Amino acid sequence: MPYRATARQYVGRPMSDLNITPLIDVMLVLLIMFILAIPIATHALQVPLPNGAPTNPIEETNVVHIDASDRLFWNGAEMDRQGLLNQLASAAEMDHQPVIRFDPDARASYATSARTIALIKDSGVDNFAFVGNDRYRNFDRVR
């Protein structure tokens, strides 16, 4: 006859099994509290993306100019930031990338110039040059 344990053998002995139900309850409550404590993302990062074909021809050497009124120009044709981004992205996708020359006016704002340089960098253009810096070597002549 096989040995069978009876209930009387376990009376008075401590239970050696771990009851994990309270542990699971506590972990679920902590998980819910962490979910509620995480702030909702209310800000958005605006990343400019090209959304069309270039409106002006892309030449072997192109000039991006900013005038004193902070207007953007591509080879003499005025355009907005999105149009400039489309031009730059199309130039960056070419097999032989053209040279992009950056030529801001001395009275152009620094913020517009910095944003335009960042736009050129983000477009993927590799052949980039600053031109006309020698004109502004002596700041007292620029007025």
JSON list of C-alpha atoms in Angstrom, two decimals:
[
{"chain": "A", "resi": 1, "resn": "MET", "atom": "CA", "xyz": [0.00, 0.00, 0.00]},
{"chain": "A", "resi": 2, "resn": "PRO", "atom": "CA", "xyz": [1.49, 3.35, -1.05]},
{"chain": "A", "resi": 3, "resn": "TYR", "atom": "CA", "xyz": [2.23, 5.90, 1.55]},
{"chain": "A", "resi": 4, "resn": "ARG", "atom": "CA", "xyz": [-0.44, 8.63, 1.73]},
{"chain": "A", "resi": 5, "resn": "ALA", "atom": "CA", "xyz": [-0.05, 11.74, 3.78]},
{"chain": "A", "resi": 6, "resn": "THR", "atom": "CA", "xyz": [-2.98, 12.68, 5.88]},
{"chain": "A", "resi": 7, "resn": "ALA", "atom": "CA", "xyz": [-4.11, 16.08, 7.06]},
{"chain": "A", "resi": 8, "resn": "ARG", "atom": "CA", "xyz": [-3.12, 15.15, 10.61]},
{"chain": "A", "resi": 9, "resn": "GLN", "atom": "CA", "xyz": [0.55, 15.02, 9.67]},
{"chain": "A", "resi": 10, "resn": "TYR", "atom": "CA", "xyz": [0.53, 18.72, 8.69]},
{"chain": "A", "resi": 11, "resn": "VAL", "atom": "CA", "xyz": [-1.24, 20.06, 11.76]},
{"chain": "A", "resi": 12, "resn": "GLY", "atom": "CA", "xyz": [1.03, 22.35, 13.74]},
{"chain": "A", "resi": 13, "resn": "ARG", "atom": "CA", "xyz": [3.74, 22.53, 11.08]},
{"chain": "A", "resi": 14, "resn": "PRO", "atom": "CA", "xyz": [4.47, 25.91, 9.54]},
{"chain": "A", "resi": 15, "resn": "MET", "atom": "CA", "xyz": [3.43, 26.34, 5.96]},
{"chain": "A", "resi": 16, "resn": "SER", "atom": "CA", "xyz": [6.53, 26.52, 3.75]},
{"chain": "A", "resi": 17, "resn": "ASP", "atom": "CA", "xyz": [4.85, 27.77, 0.54]},
{"chain": "A", "resi": 18, "resn": "LEU", "atom": "CA", "xyz": [5.13, 31.47, -0.19]},
{"chain": "A", "resi": 19, "resn": "ASN", "atom": "CA", "xyz": [1.84, 33.23, -0.83]},
{"chain": "A", "resi": 20, "resn": "ILE", "atom": "CA", "xyz": [2.58, 35.65, -3.69]},
{"chain": "A", "resi": 21, "resn": "THR", "atom": "CA", "xyz": [-0.94, 37.01, -4.12]},
{"chain": "A", "resi": 22, "resn": "PRO", "atom": "CA", "xyz": [-0.30, 40.09, -1.89]},
{"chain": "A", "resi": 23, "resn": "LEU", "atom": "CA", "xyz": [2.98, 40.67, -3.72]},
{"chain": "A", "resi": 24, "resn": "ILE", "atom": "CA", "xyz": [1.18, 40.73, -7.08]},
{"chain": "A", "resi": 25, "resn": "ASP", "atom": "CA", "xyz": [-1.47, 43.08, -5.68]},
{"chain": "A", "resi": 26, "resn": "VAL", "atom": "CA", "xyz": [1.17, 45.51, -4.42]},
{"chain": "A", "resi": 27, "resn": "MET", "atom": "CA", "xyz": [3.04, 45.38, -7.76]},
{"chain": "A", "resi": 28, "resn": "LEU", "atom": "CA", "xyz": [-0.14, 46.14, -9.71]},
{"chain": "A", "resi": 29, "resn": "VAL", "atom": "CA", "xyz": [-0.95, 49.10, -7.46]},
{"chain": "A", "resi": 30, "resn": "LEU", "atom": "CA", "xyz": [2.60, 50.44, -7.90]},
{"chain": "A", "resi": 31, "resn": "LEU", "atom": "CA", "xyz": [2.37, 50.01, -11.67]},
{"chain": "A", "resi": 32, "resn": "ILE", "atom": "CA", "xyz": [-0.89, 51.97, -11.78]},
{"chain": "A", "resi": 33, "resn": "MET", "atom": "CA", "xyz": [0.60, 54.72, -9.61]},
{"chain": "A", "resi": 34, "resn": "PHE", "atom": "CA", "xyz": [3.65, 55.01, -11.91]},
{"chain": "A", "resi": 35, "resn": "ILE", "atom": "CA", "xyz": [1.42, 55.21, -14.97]},
{"chain": "A", "resi": 36, "resn": "LEU", "atom": "CA", "xyz": [-0.61, 57.99, -13.36]},
{"chain": "A", "resi": 37, "resn": "ALA", "atom": "CA", "xyz": [2.51, 59.86, -12.22]},
{"chain": "A", "resi": 38, "resn": "ILE", "atom": "CA", "xyz": [4.11, 60.00, -15.71]},
{"chain": "A", "resi": 39, "resn": "PRO", "atom": "CA", "xyz": [3.47, 63.42, -17.26]},
{"chain": "A", "resi": 40, "resn": "ILE", "atom": "CA", "xyz": [1.59, 63.56, -20.53]},
{"chain": "A", "resi": 41, "resn": "ALA", "atom": "CA", "xyz": [3.71, 64.76, -23.44]},
{"chain": "A", "resi": 42, "resn": "THR", "atom": "CA", "xyz": [2.26, 68.16, -24.27]},
{"chain": "A", "resi": 43, "resn": "HIS", "atom": "CA", "xyz": [5.11, 69.53, -26.36]},
{"chain": "A", "resi": 44, "resn": "ALA", "atom": "CA", "xyz": [5.97, 68.69, -29.93]},
{"chain": "A", "resi": 45, "resn": "LEU", "atom": "CA", "xyz": [9.23, 68.96, -31.77]},
{"chain": "A", "resi": 46, "resn": "GLN", "atom": "CA", "xyz": [8.66, 70.50, -35.18]},
{"chain": "A", "resi": 47, "resn": "VAL", "atom": "CA", "xyz": [11.04, 68.91, -37.67]},
{"chain": "A", "resi": 48, "resn": "PRO", "atom": "CA", "xyz": [11.02, 70.54, -41.11]},
{"chain": "A", "resi": 49, "resn": "LEU", "atom": "CA", "xyz": [10.68, 68.00, -43.90]},
{"chain": "A", "resi": 50, "resn": "PRO", "atom": "CA", "xyz": [10.83, 68.61, -47.63]},
{"chain": "A", "resi": 51, "resn": "ASN", "atom": "CA", "xyz": [7.39, 68.28, -49.16]},
{"chain": "A", "resi": 52, "resn": "GLY", "atom": "CA", "xyz": [7.79, 68.95, -52.85]},
{"chain": "A", "resi": 53, "resn": "ALA", "atom": "CA", "xyz": [9.95, 69.42, -55.87]},
{"chain": "A", "resi": 54, "resn": "PRO", "atom": "CA", "xyz": [12.26, 72.40, -56.25]},
{"chain": "A", "resi": 55, "resn": "THR", "atom": "CA", "xyz": [10.66, 75.46, -57.81]},
{"chain": "A", "resi": 56, "resn": "ASN", "atom": "CA", "xyz": [13.91, 76.96, -59.14]},
{"chain": "A", "resi": 57, "resn": "PRO", "atom": "CA", "xyz": [16.70, 75.34, -61.15]},
{"chain": "A", "resi": 58, "resn": "ILE", "atom": "CA", "xyz": [19.65, 73.85, -59.30]},
{"chain": "A", "resi": 59, "resn": "GLU", "atom": "CA", "xyz": [22.95, 74.96, -60.79]},
{"chain": "A", "resi": 60, "resn": "GLU", "atom": "CA", "xyz": [26.52, 73.76, -60.25]},
{"chain": "A", "resi": 61, "resn": "THR", "atom": "CA", "xyz": [27.06, 76.60, -57.73]},
{"chain": "A", "resi": 62, "resn": "ASN", "atom": "CA", "xyz": [24.08, 77.98, -55.83]},
{"chain": "A", "resi": 63, "resn": "VAL", "atom": "CA", "xyz": [23.91, 80.94, -53.49]},
{"chain": "A", "resi": 64, "resn": "VAL", "atom": "CA", "xyz": [21.71, 81.09, -50.41]},
{"chain": "A", "resi": 65, "resn": "HIS", "atom": "CA", "xyz": [21.44, 84.74, -49.46]},
{"chain": "A", "resi": 66, "resn": "ILE", "atom": "CA", "xyz": [19.77, 86.51, -46.53]},
{"chain": "A", "resi": 67, "resn": "ASP", "atom": "CA", "xyz": [19.14, 90.22, -46.99]},
{"chain": "A", "resi": 68, "resn": "ALA", "atom": "CA", "xyz": [18.92, 92.91, -44.33]},
{"chain": "A", "resi": 69, "resn": "SER", "atom": "CA", "xyz": [15.18, 92.28, -43.94]},
{"chain": "A", "resi": 70, "resn": "ASP", "atom": "CA", "xyz": [15.82, 88.56, -43.20]},
{"chain": "A", "resi": 71, "resn": "ARG", "atom": "CA", "xyz": [14.34, 87.40, -46.50]},
{"chain": "A", "resi": 72, "resn": "LEU", "atom": "CA", "xyz": [15.77, 84.20, -47.99]},
{"chain": "A", "resi": 73, "resn": "PHE", "atom": "CA", "xyz": [16.98, 83.97, -51.57]},
{"chain": "A", "resi": 74, "resn": "TRP", "atom": "CA", "xyz": [18.07, 81.02, -53.73]},
{"chain": "A", "resi": 75, "resn": "ASN", "atom": "CA", "xyz": [20.24, 82.26, -56.62]},
{"chain": "A", "resi": 76, "resn": "GLY", "atom": "CA", "xyz": [18.50, 85.64, -56.44]},
{"chain": "A", "resi": 77, "resn": "ALA", "atom": "CA", "xyz": [14.92, 84.29, -56.26]},
{"chain": "A", "resi": 78, "resn": "GLU", "atom": "CA", "xyz": [13.09, 85.02, -53.01]},
{"chain": "A", "resi": 79, "resn": "MET", "atom": "CA", "xyz": [11.52, 82.06, -51.22]},
{"chain": "A", "resi": 80, "resn": "ASP", "atom": "CA", "xyz": [10.28, 80.95, -47.82]},
{"chain": "A", "resi": 81, "resn": "ARG", "atom": "CA", "xyz": [11.95, 78.42, -45.51]},
{"chain": "A", "resi": 82, "resn": "GLN", "atom": "CA", "xyz": [9.94, 75.48, -46.85]},
{"chain": "A", "resi": 83, "resn": "GLY", "atom": "CA", "xyz": [10.82, 76.36, -50.44]},
{"chain": "A", "resi": 84, "resn": "LEU", "atom": "CA", "xyz": [14.49, 76.65, -49.50]},
{"chain": "A", "resi": 85, "resn": "LEU", "atom": "CA", "xyz": [14.33, 73.27, -47.77]},
{"chain": "A", "resi": 86, "resn": "ASN", "atom": "CA", "xyz": [12.83, 71.71, -50.90]},
{"chain": "A", "resi": 87, "resn": "GLN", "atom": "CA", "xyz": [15.63, 73.22, -53.00]},
{"chain": "A", "resi": 88, "resn": "LEU", "atom": "CA", "xyz": [18.33, 72.03, -50.60]},
{"chain": "A", "resi": 89, "resn": "ALA", "atom": "CA", "xyz": [16.92, 68.51, -50.25]},
{"chain": "A", "resi": 90, "resn": "SER", "atom": "CA", "xyz": [16.74, 68.16, -54.02]},
{"chain": "A", "resi": 91, "resn": "ALA", "atom": "CA", "xyz": [20.33, 69.36, -54.33]},
{"chain": "A", "resi": 92, "resn": "ALA", "atom": "CA", "xyz": [21.44, 66.88, -51.65]},
{"chain": "A", "resi": 93, "resn": "GLU", "atom": "CA", "xyz": [19.82, 63.98, -53.51]},
{"chain": "A", "resi": 94, "resn": "MET", "atom": "CA", "xyz": [21.74, 64.64, -56.72]},
{"chain": "A", "resi": 95, "resn": "ASP", "atom": "CA", "xyz": [24.52, 62.22, -57.69]},
{"chain": "A", "resi": 96, "resn": "HIS", "atom": "CA", "xyz": [27.02, 65.06, -58.03]},
{"chain": "A", "resi": 97, "resn": "GLN", "atom": "CA", "xyz": [26.05, 67.51, -55.30]},
{"chain": "A", "resi": 98, "resn": "PRO", "atom": "CA", "xyz": [26.31, 71.15, -56.29]},
{"chain": "A", "resi": 99, "resn": "VAL", "atom": "CA", "xyz": [28.11, 73.69, -54.14]},
{"chain": "A", "resi": 100, "resn": "ILE", "atom": "CA", "xyz": [25.85, 75.67, -51.78]},
{"chain": "A", "resi": 101, "resn": "ARG", "atom": "CA", "xyz": [27.32, 79.06, -50.92]},
{"chain": "A", "resi": 102, "resn": "PHE", "atom": "CA", "xyz": [25.96, 80.90, -47.87]},
{"chain": "A", "resi": 103, "resn": "ASP", "atom": "CA", "xyz": [26.15, 84.67, -48.28]},
{"chain": "A", "resi": 104, "resn": "PRO", "atom": "CA", "xyz": [24.23, 86.60, -45.60]},
{"chain": "A", "resi": 105, "resn": "ASP", "atom": "CA", "xyz": [23.98, 90.36, -45.56]},
{"chain": "A", "resi": 106, "resn": "ALA", "atom": "CA", "xyz": [25.91, 92.14, -42.82]},
{"chain": "A", "resi": 107, "resn": "ARG", "atom": "CA", "xyz": [22.65, 93.41, -41.32]},
{"chain": "A", "resi": 108, "resn": "ALA", "atom": "CA", "xyz": [20.83, 90.05, -41.42]},
{"chain": "A", "resi": 109, "resn": "SER", "atom": "CA", "xyz": [19.83, 88.84, -38.00]},
{"chain": "A", "resi": 110, "resn": "TYR", "atom": "CA", "xyz": [21.94, 86.22, -36.32]},
{"chain": "A", "resi": 111, "resn": "ALA", "atom": "CA", "xyz": [18.89, 84.11, -35.47]},
{"chain": "A", "resi": 112, "resn": "THR", "atom": "CA", "xyz": [17.79, 83.87, -39.10]},
{"chain": "A", "resi": 113, "resn": "SER", "atom": "CA", "xyz": [21.33, 83.06, -40.19]},
{"chain": "A", "resi": 114, "resn": "ALA", "atom": "CA", "xyz": [21.71, 80.35, -37.55]},
{"chain": "A", "resi": 115, "resn": "ARG", "atom": "CA", "xyz": [18.34, 78.79, -38.46]},
{"chain": "A", "resi": 116, "resn": "THR", "atom": "CA", "xyz": [19.26, 78.84, -42.14]},
{"chain": "A", "resi": 117, "resn": "ILE", "atom": "CA", "xyz": [22.62, 77.16, -41.48]},
{"chain": "A", "resi": 118, "resn": "ALA", "atom": "CA", "xyz": [20.83, 74.50, -39.42]},
{"chain": "A", "resi": 119, "resn": "LEU", "atom": "CA", "xyz": [18.33, 74.03, -42.27]},
{"chain": "A", "resi": 120, "resn": "ILE", "atom": "CA", "xyz": [21.19, 73.54, -44.73]},
{"chain": "A", "resi": 121, "resn": "LYS", "atom": "CA", "xyz": [22.86, 71.06, -42.40]},
{"chain": "A", "resi": 122, "resn": "ASP", "atom": "CA", "xyz": [19.64, 69.11, -41.82]},
{"chain": "A", "resi": 123, "resn": "SER", "atom": "CA", "xyz": [18.94, 68.87, -45.55]},
{"chain": "A", "resi": 124, "resn": "GLY", "atom": "CA", "xyz": [21.98, 66.67, -46.07]},
{"chain": "A", "resi": 125, "resn": "VAL", "atom": "CA", "xyz": [24.06, 69.01, -48.20]},
{"chain": "A", "resi": 126, "resn": "ASP", "atom": "CA", "xyz": [27.77, 68.18, -48.09]},
{"chain": "A", "resi": 127, "resn": "ASN", "atom": "CA", "xyz": [29.29, 70.83, -50.40]},
{"chain": "A", "resi": 128, "resn": "PHE", "atom": "CA", "xyz": [28.72, 73.93, -48.28]},
{"chain": "A", "resi": 129, "resn": "ALA", "atom": "CA", "xyz": [30.77, 77.12, -48.18]},
{"chain": "A", "resi": 130, "resn": "PHE", "atom": "CA", "xyz": [30.66, 80.47, -46.40]},
{"chain": "A", "resi": 131, "resn": "VAL", "atom": "CA", "xyz": [31.40, 83.30, -48.80]},
{"chain": "A", "resi": 132, "resn": "GLY", "atom": "CA", "xyz": [31.90, 87.03, -48.36]},
{"chain": "A", "resi": 133, "resn": "ASN", "atom": "CA", "xyz": [33.36, 86.83, -44.86]},
{"chain": "A", "resi": 134, "resn": "ASP", "atom": "CA", "xyz": [36.33, 88.93, -45.93]},
{"chain": "A", "resi": 135, "resn": "ARG", "atom": "CA", "xyz": [33.95, 91.85, -46.55]},
{"chain": "A", "resi": 136, "resn": "TYR", "atom": "CA", "xyz": [33.11, 91.97, -42.85]},
{"chain": "A", "resi": 137, "resn": "ARG", "atom": "CA", "xyz": [36.61, 91.72, -41.44]},
{"chain": "A", "resi": 138, "resn": "ASN", "atom": "CA", "xyz": [36.45, 95.32, -40.23]},
{"chain": "A", "resi": 139, "resn": "PHE", "atom": "CA", "xyz": [33.12, 95.82, -38.53]},
{"chain": "A", "resi": 140, "resn": "ASP", "atom": "CA", "xyz": [33.39, 99.60, -38.42]},
{"chain": "A", "resi": 141, "resn": "ARG", "atom": "CA", "xyz": [32.92, 99.78, -42.21]},
{"chain": "A", "resi": 142, "resn": "VAL", "atom": "CA", "xyz": [29.61, 97.89, -42.15]},
{"chain": "A", "resi": 143, "resn": "ARG", "atom": "CA", "xyz": [26.76, 100.25, -41.41]}
]
